């Protein structure tokens, strides 16, 4: 019942790695693996204001971080530069479907008299 010694050792090793996923190179403060770059940037600006221009001196994960767009939403919504390819047209799709629909509606007629 419960975990074996091997499973316990593996779980504690994983917990140690996760708890120190990000470590500041200057003050050695650790951050969890789910810390967002905006939180790491906040640490740099509050604890090491002289390093604001060189963020990678504290965290390698802040390479390419834009303080004006902390969550990366602007970069995600910007259209990527490149040629726009025209959409391929389906061969005769709309005309055939409309003619089939018209044929199906005009065939049948009324199936029987309902209640009056």
Backbone as XML, in Angstrom:
<?xml version="1.0"?>
<chain id="A" units="angstrom">
  <residue number="1" name="UNK">
    <atom name="N" x="0.853" y="-1.168" z="0.000"/>
    <atom name="CA" x="0.000" y="0.000" z="0.000"/>
    <atom name="C" x="0.899" y="1.232" z="0.000"/>
  </residue>
  <residue number="2" name="UNK">
    <atom name="N" x="0.584" y="2.178" z="-0.888"/>
    <atom name="CA" x="1.380" y="3.398" z="-0.942"/>
    <atom name="C" x="2.489" y="3.292" z="-1.973"/>
  </residue>
  <residue number="3" name="UNK">
    <atom name="N" x="3.401" y="4.242" z="-1.920"/>
    <atom name="CA" x="4.488" y="4.299" z="-2.885"/>
    <atom name="C" x="5.687" y="3.506" z="-2.391"/>
  </residue>
  <residue number="4" name="UNK">
    <atom name="N" x="6.434" y="2.993" z="-3.342"/>
    <atom name="CA" x="7.666" y="2.299" z="-2.988"/>
    <atom name="C" x="8.767" y="3.340" z="-2.771"/>
  </residue>
  <residue number="5" name="UNK">
    <atom name="N" x="9.897" y="2.888" z="-2.244"/>
    <atom name="CA" x="11.019" y="3.805" z="-1.996"/>
    <atom name="C" x="11.501" y="4.438" z="-3.304"/>
  </residue>
  <residue number="6" name="UNK">
    <atom name="N" x="11.507" y="3.655" z="-4.365"/>
    <atom name="CA" x="11.963" y="4.149" z="-5.662"/>
    <atom name="C" x="11.028" y="5.248" z="-6.190"/>
  </residue>
  <residue number="7" name="UNK">
    <atom name="N" x="9.725" y="5.037" z="-6.042"/>
    <atom name="CA" x="8.757" y="6.038" z="-6.484"/>
    <atom name="C" x="8.873" y="7.320" z="-5.659"/>
  </residue>
  <residue number="8" name="UNK">
    <atom name="N" x="9.111" y="7.180" z="-4.361"/>
    <atom name="CA" x="9.273" y="8.355" z="-3.505"/>
    <atom name="C" x="10.495" y="9.167" z="-3.908"/>
  </residue>
  <residue number="9" name="UNK">
    <atom name="N" x="11.609" y="8.476" z="-4.185"/>
    <atom name="CA" x="12.837" y="9.176" z="-4.596"/>
    <atom name="C" x="12.624" y="9.919" z="-5.920"/>
  </residue>
  <residue number="10" name="UNK">
    <atom name="N" x="11.942" y="9.277" z="-6.857"/>
    <atom name="CA" x="11.680" y="9.900" z="-8.153"/>
    <atom name="C" x="10.770" y="11.118" z="-7.996"/>
  </residue>
  <residue number="11" name="UNK">
    <atom name="N" x="9.760" y="11.012" z="-7.153"/>
    <atom name="CA" x="8.832" y="12.127" z="-6.934"/>
    <atom name="C" x="9.532" y="13.301" z="-6.258"/>
  </residue>
  <residue number="12" name="UNK">
    <atom name="N" x="10.389" y="13.018" z="-5.280"/>
    <atom name="CA" x="11.086" y="14.123" z="-4.607"/>
    <atom name="C" x="12.110" y="14.773" z="-5.525"/>
  </residue>
  <residue number="13" name="UNK">
    <atom name="N" x="12.751" y="13.990" z="-6.386"/>
    <atom name="CA" x="13.699" y="14.565" z="-7.345"/>
    <atom name="C" x="12.965" y="15.464" z="-8.338"/>
  </residue>
  <residue number="14" name="UNK">
    <atom name="N" x="11.793" y="15.035" z="-8.794"/>
    <atom name="CA" x="11.002" y="15.851" z="-9.710"/>
    <atom name="C" x="10.539" y="17.133" z="-9.020"/>
  </residue>
  <residue number="15" name="UNK">
    <atom name="N" x="10.138" y="17.047" z="-7.771"/>
    <atom name="CA" x="9.687" y="18.226" z="-7.033"/>
    <atom name="C" x="10.824" y="19.229" z="-6.858"/>
  </residue>
  <residue number="16" name="UNK">
    <atom name="N" x="12.033" y="18.742" z="-6.617"/>
    <atom name="CA" x="13.183" y="19.640" z="-6.472"/>
    <atom name="C" x="13.477" y="20.358" z="-7.783"/>
  </residue>
  <residue number="17" name="UNK">
    <atom name="N" x="13.405" y="19.628" z="-8.901"/>
    <atom name="CA" x="13.655" y="20.245" z="-10.201"/>
    <atom name="C" x="12.567" y="21.265" z="-10.550"/>
  </residue>
  <residue number="18" name="UNK">
    <atom name="N" x="11.322" y="20.928" z="-10.255"/>
    <atom name="CA" x="10.218" y="21.837" z="-10.561"/>
    <atom name="C" x="10.271" y="23.099" z="-9.710"/>
  </residue>
  <residue number="19" name="UNK">
    <atom name="N" x="10.662" y="22.979" z="-8.451"/>
    <atom name="CA" x="10.668" y="24.144" z="-7.573"/>
    <atom name="C" x="11.771" y="25.123" z="-7.935"/>
  </residue>
  <residue number="20" name="UNK">
    <atom name="N" x="12.827" y="24.655" z="-8.555"/>
    <atom name="CA" x="13.939" y="25.523" z="-8.940"/>
    <atom name="C" x="14.071" y="25.592" z="-10.457"/>
  </residue>
  <residue number="21" name="UNK">
    <atom name="N" x="12.942" y="25.663" z="-11.154"/>
    <atom name="CA" x="12.976" y="25.663" z="-12.611"/>
    <atom name="C" x="13.665" y="26.913" z="-13.145"/>
  </residue>
  <residue number="22" name="UNK">
    <atom name="N" x="13.367" y="28.082" z="-12.568"/>
    <atom name="CA" x="14.015" y="29.324" z="-12.945"/>
    <atom name="C" x="14.769" y="29.853" z="-11.737"/>
  </residue>
  <residue number="23" name="UNK">
    <atom name="N" x="16.047" y="30.152" z="-11.927"/>
    <atom name="CA" x="16.836" y="30.688" z="-10.831"/>
    <atom name="C" x="17.552" y="31.947" z="-11.315"/>
  </residue>
  <residue number="24" name="UNK">
    <atom name="N" x="17.412" y="33.014" z="-10.550"/>
    <atom name="CA" x="18.085" y="34.262" z="-10.887"/>
    <atom name="C" x="19.590" y="34.052" z="-10.751"/>
  </residue>
  <residue number="25" name="UNK">
    <atom name="N" x="20.332" y="34.450" z="-11.770"/>
    <atom name="CA" x="21.780" y="34.238" z="-11.765"/>
    <atom name="C" x="22.496" y="35.166" z="-10.793"/>
  </residue>
  <residue number="26" name="UNK">
    <atom name="N" x="21.839" y="36.259" z="-10.403"/>
    <atom name="CA" x="22.483" y="37.221" z="-9.518"/>
    <atom name="C" x="22.213" y="36.900" z="-8.054"/>
  </residue>
  <residue number="27" name="UNK">
    <atom name="N" x="20.946" y="36.818" z="-7.669"/>
    <atom name="CA" x="20.616" y="36.607" z="-6.252"/>
    <atom name="C" x="20.234" y="35.167" z="-5.927"/>
  </residue>
  <residue number="28" name="UNK">
    <atom name="N" x="20.175" y="34.299" z="-6.931"/>
    <atom name="CA" x="19.886" y="32.876" z="-6.769"/>
    <atom name="C" x="18.476" y="32.595" z="-6.247"/>
  </residue>
  <residue number="29" name="UNK">
    <atom name="N" x="17.554" y="33.532" z="-6.415"/>
    <atom name="CA" x="16.171" y="33.284" z="-6.030"/>
    <atom name="C" x="15.545" y="32.343" z="-7.040"/>
  </residue>
  <residue number="30" name="UNK">
    <atom name="N" x="14.772" y="31.376" z="-6.559"/>
    <atom name="CA" x="14.176" y="30.377" z="-7.443"/>
    <atom name="C" x="12.708" y="30.688" z="-7.701"/>
  </residue>
  <residue number="31" name="UNK">
    <atom name="N" x="12.238" y="30.258" z="-8.866"/>
    <atom name="CA" x="10.848" y="30.423" z="-9.267"/>
    <atom name="C" x="10.355" y="29.083" z="-9.785"/>
  </residue>
  <residue number="32" name="UNK">
    <atom name="N" x="9.065" y="28.836" z="-9.627"/>
    <atom name="CA" x="8.466" y="27.580" z="-10.058"/>
    <atom name="C" x="8.510" y="27.469" z="-11.585"/>
  </residue>
  <residue number="33" name="UNK">
    <atom name="N" x="8.311" y="26.255" z="-12.073"/>
    <atom name="CA" x="8.381" y="26.014" z="-13.511"/>
    <atom name="C" x="7.238" y="26.672" z="-14.265"/>
  </residue>
  <residue number="34" name="UNK">
    <atom name="N" x="6.143" y="27.016" z="-13.584"/>
    <atom name="CA" x="5.011" y="27.650" z="-14.260"/>
    <atom name="C" x="5.056" y="29.177" z="-14.160"/>
  </residue>
  <residue number="35" name="UNK">
    <atom name="N" x="6.193" y="29.744" z="-13.742"/>
    <atom name="CA" x="6.333" y="31.199" z="-13.671"/>
    <atom name="C" x="6.377" y="31.776" z="-15.080"/>
  </residue>
  <residue number="36" name="UNK">
    <atom name="N" x="5.586" y="32.807" z="-15.303"/>
    <atom name="CA" x="5.523" y="33.436" z="-16.620"/>
    <atom name="C" x="6.671" y="34.423" z="-16.764"/>
  </residue>
  <residue number="37" name="UNK">
    <atom name="N" x="7.061" y="34.702" z="-18.004"/>
    <atom name="CA" x="8.141" y="35.677" z="-18.217"/>
    <atom name="C" x="7.843" y="37.041" z="-17.614"/>
  </residue>
  <residue number="38" name="UNK">
    <atom name="N" x="6.565" y="37.420" z="-17.539"/>
    <atom name="CA" x="6.223" y="38.712" z="-16.942"/>
    <atom name="C" x="6.582" y="38.744" z="-15.453"/>
  </residue>
  <residue number="39" name="UNK">
    <atom name="N" x="6.444" y="37.618" z="-14.765"/>
    <atom name="CA" x="6.832" y="37.549" z="-13.357"/>
    <atom name="C" x="8.351" y="37.631" z="-13.205"/>
  </residue>
  <residue number="40" name="UNK">
    <atom name="N" x="9.070" y="36.971" z="-14.085"/>
    <atom name="CA" x="10.528" y="37.039" z="-14.042"/>
    <atom name="C" x="11.003" y="38.462" z="-14.342"/>
  </residue>
  <residue number="41" name="UNK">
    <atom name="N" x="10.333" y="39.128" z="-15.273"/>
    <atom name="CA" x="10.683" y="40.511" z="-15.596"/>
    <atom name="C" x="10.410" y="41.419" z="-14.393"/>
  </residue>
  <residue number="42" name="UNK">
    <atom name="N" x="9.324" y="41.174" z="-13.699"/>
    <atom name="CA" x="9.002" y="41.943" z="-12.504"/>
    <atom name="C" x="10.097" y="41.783" z="-11.450"/>
  </residue>
  <residue number="43" name="UNK">
    <atom name="N" x="10.626" y="40.584" z="-11.304"/>
    <atom name="CA" x="11.719" y="40.345" z="-10.370"/>
    <atom name="C" x="12.948" y="41.172" z="-10.761"/>
  </residue>
  <residue number="44" name="UNK">
    <atom name="N" x="13.268" y="41.182" z="-12.058"/>
    <atom name="CA" x="14.447" y="41.930" z="-12.519"/>
    <atom name="C" x="14.273" y="43.416" z="-12.247"/>
  </residue>
  <residue number="45" name="UNK">
    <atom name="N" x="13.083" y="43.956" z="-12.548"/>
    <atom name="CA" x="12.874" y="45.393" z="-12.369"/>
    <atom name="C" x="12.840" y="45.803" z="-10.903"/>
  </residue>
  <residue number="46" name="UNK">
    <atom name="N" x="12.351" y="44.942" z="-10.039"/>
    <atom name="CA" x="12.254" y="45.324" z="-8.627"/>
    <atom name="C" x="13.526" y="45.029" z="-7.840"/>
  </residue>
  <residue number="47" name="UNK">
    <atom name="N" x="14.177" y="43.922" z="-8.101"/>
    <atom name="CA" x="15.363" y="43.535" z="-7.321"/>
    <atom name="C" x="16.674" y="43.978" z="-7.961"/>
  </residue>
  <residue number="48" name="UNK">
    <atom name="N" x="16.716" y="44.044" z="-9.280"/>
    <atom name="CA" x="17.958" y="44.387" z="-9.987"/>
    <atom name="C" x="17.674" y="45.456" z="-11.039"/>
  </residue>
  <residue number="49" name="UNK">
    <atom name="N" x="17.321" y="46.672" z="-10.632"/>
    <atom name="CA" x="16.950" y="47.703" z="-11.623"/>
    <atom name="C" x="18.097" y="48.087" z="-12.557"/>
  </residue>
  <residue number="50" name="UNK">
    <atom name="N" x="19.326" y="47.841" z="-12.153"/>
    <atom name="CA" x="20.448" y="48.163" z="-13.028"/>
    <atom name="C" x="20.592" y="47.164" z="-14.173"/>
  </residue>
  <residue number="51" name="UNK">
    <atom name="N" x="19.908" y="46.030" z="-14.110"/>
    <atom name="CA" x="19.999" y="44.977" z="-15.140"/>
    <atom name="C" x="18.801" y="44.967" z="-16.080"/>
  </residue>
  <residue number="52" name="UNK">
    <atom name="N" x="17.972" y="46.012" z="-16.038"/>
    <atom name="CA" x="16.755" y="46.024" z="-16.856"/>
    <atom name="C" x="17.087" y="45.987" z="-18.346"/>
  </residue>
  <residue number="53" name="UNK">
    <atom name="N" x="18.183" y="46.602" z="-18.747"/>
    <atom name="CA" x="18.538" y="46.614" z="-20.166"/>
    <atom name="C" x="19.137" y="45.299" z="-20.643"/>
  </residue>
  <residue number="54" name="UNK">
    <atom name="N" x="19.614" y="44.479" z="-19.731"/>
    <atom name="CA" x="20.182" y="43.172" z="-20.100"/>
    <atom name="C" x="19.515" y="42.099" z="-19.248"/>
  </residue>
  <residue number="55" name="UNK">
    <atom name="N" x="18.325" y="41.696" z="-19.683"/>
    <atom name="CA" x="17.496" y="40.763" z="-18.912"/>
    <atom name="C" x="18.109" y="39.382" z="-18.799"/>
  </residue>
  <residue number="56" name="UNK">
    <atom name="N" x="18.891" y="38.980" z="-19.798"/>
    <atom name="CA" x="19.441" y="37.620" z="-19.776"/>
    <atom name="C" x="20.557" y="37.461" z="-18.744"/>
  </residue>
  <residue number="57" name="UNK">
    <atom name="N" x="21.001" y="38.555" z="-18.144"/>
    <atom name="CA" x="21.974" y="38.424" z="-17.057"/>
    <atom name="C" x="21.330" y="37.802" z="-15.828"/>
  </residue>
  <residue number="58" name="UNK">
    <atom name="N" x="20.004" y="37.932" z="-15.719"/>
    <atom name="CA" x="19.285" y="37.304" z="-14.611"/>
    <atom name="C" x="18.675" y="35.965" z="-15.015"/>
  </residue>
  <residue number="59" name="UNK">
    <atom name="N" x="17.962" y="35.953" z="-16.120"/>
    <atom name="CA" x="17.256" y="34.745" z="-16.564"/>
    <atom name="C" x="17.479" y="34.533" z="-18.057"/>
  </residue>
  <residue number="60" name="UNK">
    <atom name="N" x="17.900" y="33.340" z="-18.437"/>
    <atom name="CA" x="18.041" y="33.010" z="-19.857"/>
    <atom name="C" x="16.680" y="32.964" z="-20.545"/>
  </residue>
  <residue number="61" name="UNK">
    <atom name="N" x="15.642" y="32.678" z="-19.778"/>
    <atom name="CA" x="14.300" y="32.551" z="-20.349"/>
    <atom name="C" x="13.760" y="33.887" z="-20.841"/>
  </residue>
  <residue number="62" name="UNK">
    <atom name="N" x="14.367" y="35.000" z="-20.438"/>
    <atom name="CA" x="13.886" y="36.315" z="-20.855"/>
    <atom name="C" x="14.519" y="36.791" z="-22.158"/>
  </residue>
  <residue number="63" name="UNK">
    <atom name="N" x="15.222" y="35.930" z="-22.847"/>
    <atom name="CA" x="15.790" y="36.303" z="-24.142"/>
    <atom name="C" x="14.642" y="36.561" z="-25.113"/>
  </residue>
  <residue number="64" name="UNK">
    <atom name="N" x="14.602" y="37.747" z="-25.708"/>
    <atom name="CA" x="13.552" y="38.104" z="-26.638"/>
    <atom name="C" x="12.266" y="38.564" z="-25.983"/>
  </residue>
  <residue number="65" name="UNK">
    <atom name="N" x="12.276" y="38.786" z="-24.669"/>
    <atom name="CA" x="11.083" y="39.235" z="-23.952"/>
    <atom name="C" x="10.837" y="40.705" z="-24.249"/>
  </residue>
  <residue number="66" name="UNK">
    <atom name="N" x="9.586" y="41.064" z="-24.539"/>
    <atom name="CA" x="9.215" y="42.450" z="-24.815"/>
    <atom name="C" x="8.407" y="42.982" z="-23.639"/>
  </residue>
  <residue number="67" name="UNK">
    <atom name="N" x="8.952" y="43.926" z="-22.862"/>
    <atom name="CA" x="8.206" y="44.467" z="-21.710"/>
    <atom name="C" x="6.916" y="45.184" z="-22.114"/>
  </residue>
  <residue number="68" name="UNK">
    <atom name="N" x="6.866" y="45.716" z="-23.333"/>
    <atom name="CA" x="5.648" y="46.394" z="-23.789"/>
    <atom name="C" x="4.540" y="45.389" z="-24.095"/>
  </residue>
  <residue number="69" name="UNK">
    <atom name="N" x="4.890" y="44.134" z="-24.308"/>
    <atom name="CA" x="3.930" y="43.068" z="-24.602"/>
    <atom name="C" x="4.251" y="41.874" z="-23.710"/>
  </residue>
  <residue number="70" name="UNK">
    <atom name="N" x="3.964" y="41.980" z="-22.409"/>
    <atom name="CA" x="4.416" y="40.945" z="-21.477"/>
    <atom name="C" x="3.836" y="39.557" z="-21.706"/>
  </residue>
  <residue number="71" name="UNK">
    <atom name="N" x="2.615" y="39.473" z="-22.199"/>
    <atom name="CA" x="2.006" y="38.156" z="-22.400"/>
    <atom name="C" x="2.139" y="37.651" z="-23.823"/>
  </residue>
  <residue number="72" name="UNK">
    <atom name="N" x="2.745" y="38.445" z="-24.713"/>
    <atom name="CA" x="2.950" y="38.021" z="-26.088"/>
    <atom name="C" x="1.698" y="38.061" z="-26.933"/>
  </residue>
  <residue number="73" name="UNK">
    <atom name="N" x="0.681" y="38.823" z="-26.509"/>
    <atom name="CA" x="-0.582" y="38.861" z="-27.247"/>
    <atom name="C" x="-0.462" y="39.666" z="-28.534"/>
  </residue>
  <residue number="74" name="UNK">
    <atom name="N" x="0.310" y="40.759" z="-28.499"/>
    <atom name="CA" x="0.463" y="41.579" z="-29.701"/>
    <atom name="C" x="1.211" y="40.806" z="-30.783"/>
  </residue>
  <residue number="75" name="UNK">
    <atom name="N" x="2.236" y="40.086" z="-30.394"/>
    <atom name="CA" x="3.012" y="39.323" z="-31.369"/>
    <atom name="C" x="2.171" y="38.204" z="-31.974"/>
  </residue>
  <residue number="76" name="UNK">
    <atom name="N" x="1.256" y="37.655" z="-31.192"/>
    <atom name="CA" x="0.424" y="36.561" z="-31.697"/>
    <atom name="C" x="-0.635" y="37.054" z="-32.674"/>
  </residue>
  <residue number="77" name="UNK">
    <atom name="N" x="-1.100" y="38.309" z="-32.495"/>
    <atom name="CA" x="-2.151" y="38.812" z="-33.366"/>
    <atom name="C" x="-1.612" y="39.495" z="-34.612"/>
  </residue>
  <residue number="78" name="UNK">
    <atom name="N" x="-0.347" y="39.819" z="-34.644"/>
    <atom name="CA" x="0.236" y="40.463" z="-35.822"/>
    <atom name="C" x="0.282" y="39.471" z="-36.976"/>
  </residue>
  <residue number="79" name="UNK">
    <atom name="N" x="-0.136" y="39.921" z="-38.153"/>
    <atom name="CA" x="-0.037" y="39.006" z="-39.292"/>
    <atom name="C" x="1.423" y="38.796" z="-39.674"/>
  </residue>
  <residue number="80" name="UNK">
    <atom name="N" x="1.721" y="37.594" z="-40.011"/>
    <atom name="CA" x="3.089" y="37.268" z="-40.404"/>
    <atom name="C" x="3.330" y="37.768" z="-41.828"/>
  </residue>
  <residue number="81" name="UNK">
    <atom name="N" x="4.522" y="38.301" z="-42.031"/>
    <atom name="CA" x="4.863" y="38.803" z="-43.357"/>
    <atom name="C" x="5.070" y="37.628" z="-44.301"/>
  </residue>
  <residue number="82" name="UNK">
    <atom name="N" x="4.592" y="37.785" z="-45.487"/>
    <atom name="CA" x="4.754" y="36.725" z="-46.471"/>
    <atom name="C" x="3.695" y="36.849" z="-47.547"/>
  </residue>
  <residue number="83" name="UNK">
    <atom name="N" x="3.870" y="36.156" z="-48.635"/>
    <atom name="CA" x="2.891" y="36.246" z="-49.716"/>
    <atom name="C" x="1.579" y="35.568" z="-49.327"/>
  </residue>
  <residue number="84" name="UNK">
    <atom name="N" x="0.501" y="36.159" z="-49.777"/>
    <atom name="CA" x="-0.814" y="35.599" z="-49.513"/>
    <atom name="C" x="-1.177" y="34.703" z="-50.684"/>
  </residue>
  <residue number="85" name="UNK">
    <atom name="N" x="-1.466" y="33.466" z="-50.390"/>
    <atom name="CA" x="-1.818" y="32.515" z="-51.436"/>
    <atom name="C" x="-3.321" y="32.543" z="-51.666"/>
  </residue>
  <residue number="86" name="UNK">
    <atom name="N" x="-3.753" y="32.581" z="-52.909"/>
    <atom name="CA" x="-5.200" y="32.558" z="-53.171"/>
    <atom name="C" x="-5.773" y="31.180" z="-52.824"/>
  </residue>
  <residue number="87" name="UNK">
    <atom name="N" x="-7.022" y="31.193" z="-52.415"/>
    <atom name="CA" x="-7.668" y="29.932" z="-52.069"/>
    <atom name="C" x="-7.985" y="29.156" z="-53.335"/>
  </residue>
  <residue number="88" name="UNK">
    <atom name="N" x="-7.894" y="27.851" z="-53.236"/>
    <atom name="CA" x="-8.222" y="27.006" z="-54.381"/>
    <atom name="C" x="-9.731" y="26.897" z="-54.505"/>
  </residue>
  <residue number="89" name="UNK">
    <atom name="N" x="-10.215" y="26.985" z="-55.736"/>
    <atom name="CA" x="-11.643" y="26.858" z="-55.976"/>
    <atom name="C" x="-11.998" y="25.393" z="-56.156"/>
  </residue>
  <residue number="90" name="UNK">
    <atom name="N" x="-13.144" y="25.044" z="-55.610"/>
    <atom name="CA" x="-13.621" y="23.678" z="-55.787"/>
    <atom name="C" x="-14.154" y="23.538" z="-57.201"/>
  </residue>
  <residue number="91" name="UNK">
    <atom name="N" x="-13.955" y="22.396" z="-57.770"/>
    <atom name="CA" x="-14.382" y="22.164" z="-59.149"/>
    <atom name="C" x="-15.876" y="21.885" z="-59.191"/>
  </residue>
  <residue number="92" name="UNK">
    <atom name="N" x="-16.642" y="22.874" z="-59.684"/>
    <atom name="CA" x="-18.065" y="22.695" z="-59.916"/>
    <atom name="C" x="-18.872" y="22.350" z="-58.686"/>
  </residue>
  <residue number="93" name="UNK">
    <atom name="N" x="-18.430" y="22.685" z="-57.528"/>
    <atom name="CA" x="-19.109" y="22.273" z="-56.309"/>
    <atom name="C" x="-20.447" y="22.937" z="-56.099"/>
  </residue>
  <residue number="94" name="UNK">
    <atom name="N" x="-20.537" y="24.255" z="-56.230"/>
    <atom name="CA" x="-21.769" y="24.970" z="-55.918"/>
    <atom name="C" x="-22.860" y="24.702" z="-56.945"/>
  </residue>
  <residue number="95" name="UNK">
    <atom name="N" x="-22.517" y="24.716" z="-58.221"/>
    <atom name="CA" x="-23.524" y="24.506" z="-59.266"/>
    <atom name="C" x="-24.120" y="23.110" z="-59.181"/>
  </residue>
  <residue number="96" name="UNK">
    <atom name="N" x="-23.285" y="22.112" z="-58.966"/>
    <atom name="CA" x="-23.785" y="20.740" z="-58.890"/>
    <atom name="C" x="-24.673" y="20.550" z="-57.666"/>
  </residue>
  <residue number="97" name="UNK">
    <atom name="N" x="-24.288" y="21.130" z="-56.553"/>
    <atom name="CA" x="-25.085" y="20.964" z="-55.341"/>
    <atom name="C" x="-26.440" y="21.637" z="-55.474"/>
  </residue>
  <residue number="98" name="UNK">
    <atom name="N" x="-26.460" y="22.814" z="-56.071"/>
    <atom name="CA" x="-27.742" y="23.501" z="-56.254"/>
    <atom name="C" x="-28.650" y="22.741" z="-57.204"/>
  </residue>
  <residue number="99" name="UNK">
    <atom name="N" x="-28.089" y="22.199" z="-58.278"/>
    <atom name="CA" x="-28.926" y="21.442" z="-59.216"/>
    <atom name="C" x="-29.449" y="20.163" z="-58.566"/>
  </residue>
  <residue number="100" name="UNK">
    <atom name="N" x="-28.658" y="19.510" z="-57.751"/>
    <atom name="CA" x="-29.123" y="18.318" z="-57.041"/>
    <atom name="C" x="-30.231" y="18.663" z="-56.060"/>
  </residue>
  <residue number="101" name="UNK">
    <atom name="N" x="-30.077" y="19.797" z="-55.357"/>
    <atom name="CA" x="-31.087" y="20.208" z="-54.396"/>
    <atom name="C" x="-32.396" y="20.544" z="-55.111"/>
  </residue>
  <residue number="102" name="UNK">
    <atom name="N" x="-32.309" y="21.257" z="-56.228"/>
    <atom name="CA" x="-33.510" y="21.597" z="-56.989"/>
    <atom name="C" x="-34.204" y="20.336" z="-57.501"/>
  </residue>
  <residue number="103" name="UNK">
    <atom name="N" x="-33.433" y="19.375" z="-57.975"/>
    <atom name="CA" x="-34.019" y="18.131" z="-58.485"/>
    <atom name="C" x="-34.698" y="17.370" z="-57.362"/>
  </residue>
  <residue number="104" name="UNK">
    <atom name="N" x="-34.106" y="17.354" z="-56.209"/>
    <atom name="CA" x="-34.678" y="16.625" z="-55.076"/>
    <atom name="C" x="-35.961" y="17.258" z="-54.580"/>
  </residue>
  <residue number="105" name="UNK">
    <atom name="N" x="-36.050" y="18.582" z="-54.627"/>
    <atom name="CA" x="-37.254" y="19.260" z="-54.157"/>
    <atom name="C" x="-38.389" y="19.148" z="-55.159"/>
  </residue>
  <residue number="106" name="UNK">
    <atom name="N" x="-38.068" y="19.132" z="-56.432"/>
    <atom name="CA" x="-39.129" y="19.092" z="-57.435"/>
    <atom name="C" x="-39.655" y="17.671" z="-57.643"/>
  </residue>
  <residue number="107" name="UNK">
    <atom name="N" x="-38.909" y="16.667" z="-57.264"/>
    <atom name="CA" x="-39.365" y="15.279" z="-57.472"/>
    <atom name="C" x="-40.479" y="14.965" z="-56.494"/>
  </residue>
  <residue number="108" name="UNK">
    <atom name="N" x="-40.569" y="14.242" z="-55.725"/>
    <atom name="CA" x="-41.474" y="13.805" z="-54.695"/>
    <atom name="C" x="-42.907" y="14.266" z="-54.729"/>
  </residue>
  <residue number="109" name="UNK">
    <atom name="N" x="-43.213" y="15.474" z="-54.515"/>
    <atom name="CA" x="-44.588" y="15.932" z="-54.362"/>
    <atom name="C" x="-45.082" y="15.597" z="-52.971"/>
  </residue>
  <residue number="110" name="UNK">
    <atom name="N" x="-46.423" y="15.591" z="-52.792"/>
    <atom name="CA" x="-46.974" y="15.293" z="-51.467"/>
    <atom name="C" x="-47.133" y="13.793" z="-51.315"/>
  </residue>
  <residue number="111" name="UNK">
    <atom name="N" x="-46.842" y="13.276" z="-50.152"/>
    <atom name="CA" x="-46.882" y="11.825" z="-49.938"/>
    <atom name="C" x="-48.279" y="11.352" z="-49.555"/>
  </residue>
  <residue number="112" name="UNK">
    <atom name="N" x="-49.041" y="12.144" z="-49.070"/>
    <atom name="CA" x="-50.363" y="11.684" z="-48.670"/>
    <atom name="C" x="-51.080" y="12.806" z="-47.970"/>
  </residue>
  <residue number="113" name="UNK">
    <atom name="N" x="-52.325" y="12.574" z="-47.793"/>
    <atom name="CA" x="-53.105" y="13.606" z="-47.140"/>
    <atom name="C" x="-52.986" y="13.452" z="-45.646"/>
  </residue>
  <residue number="114" name="UNK">
    <atom name="N" x="-52.773" y="14.562" z="-45.000"/>
    <atom name="CA" x="-52.681" y="14.553" z="-43.555"/>
    <atom name="C" x="-54.033" y="14.841" z="-42.945"/>
  </residue>
  <residue number="115" name="UNK">
    <atom name="N" x="-54.084" y="15.078" z="-41.689"/>
    <atom name="CA" x="-55.339" y="15.412" z="-41.028"/>
    <atom name="C" x="-55.796" y="16.784" z="-41.455"/>
  </residue>
  <residue number="116" name="UNK">
    <atom name="N" x="-57.071" y="16.924" z="-41.605"/>
    <atom name="CA" x="-57.616" y="18.217" z="-41.977"/>
    <atom name="C" x="-58.255" y="18.884" z="-40.824"/>
  </residue>
</chain>
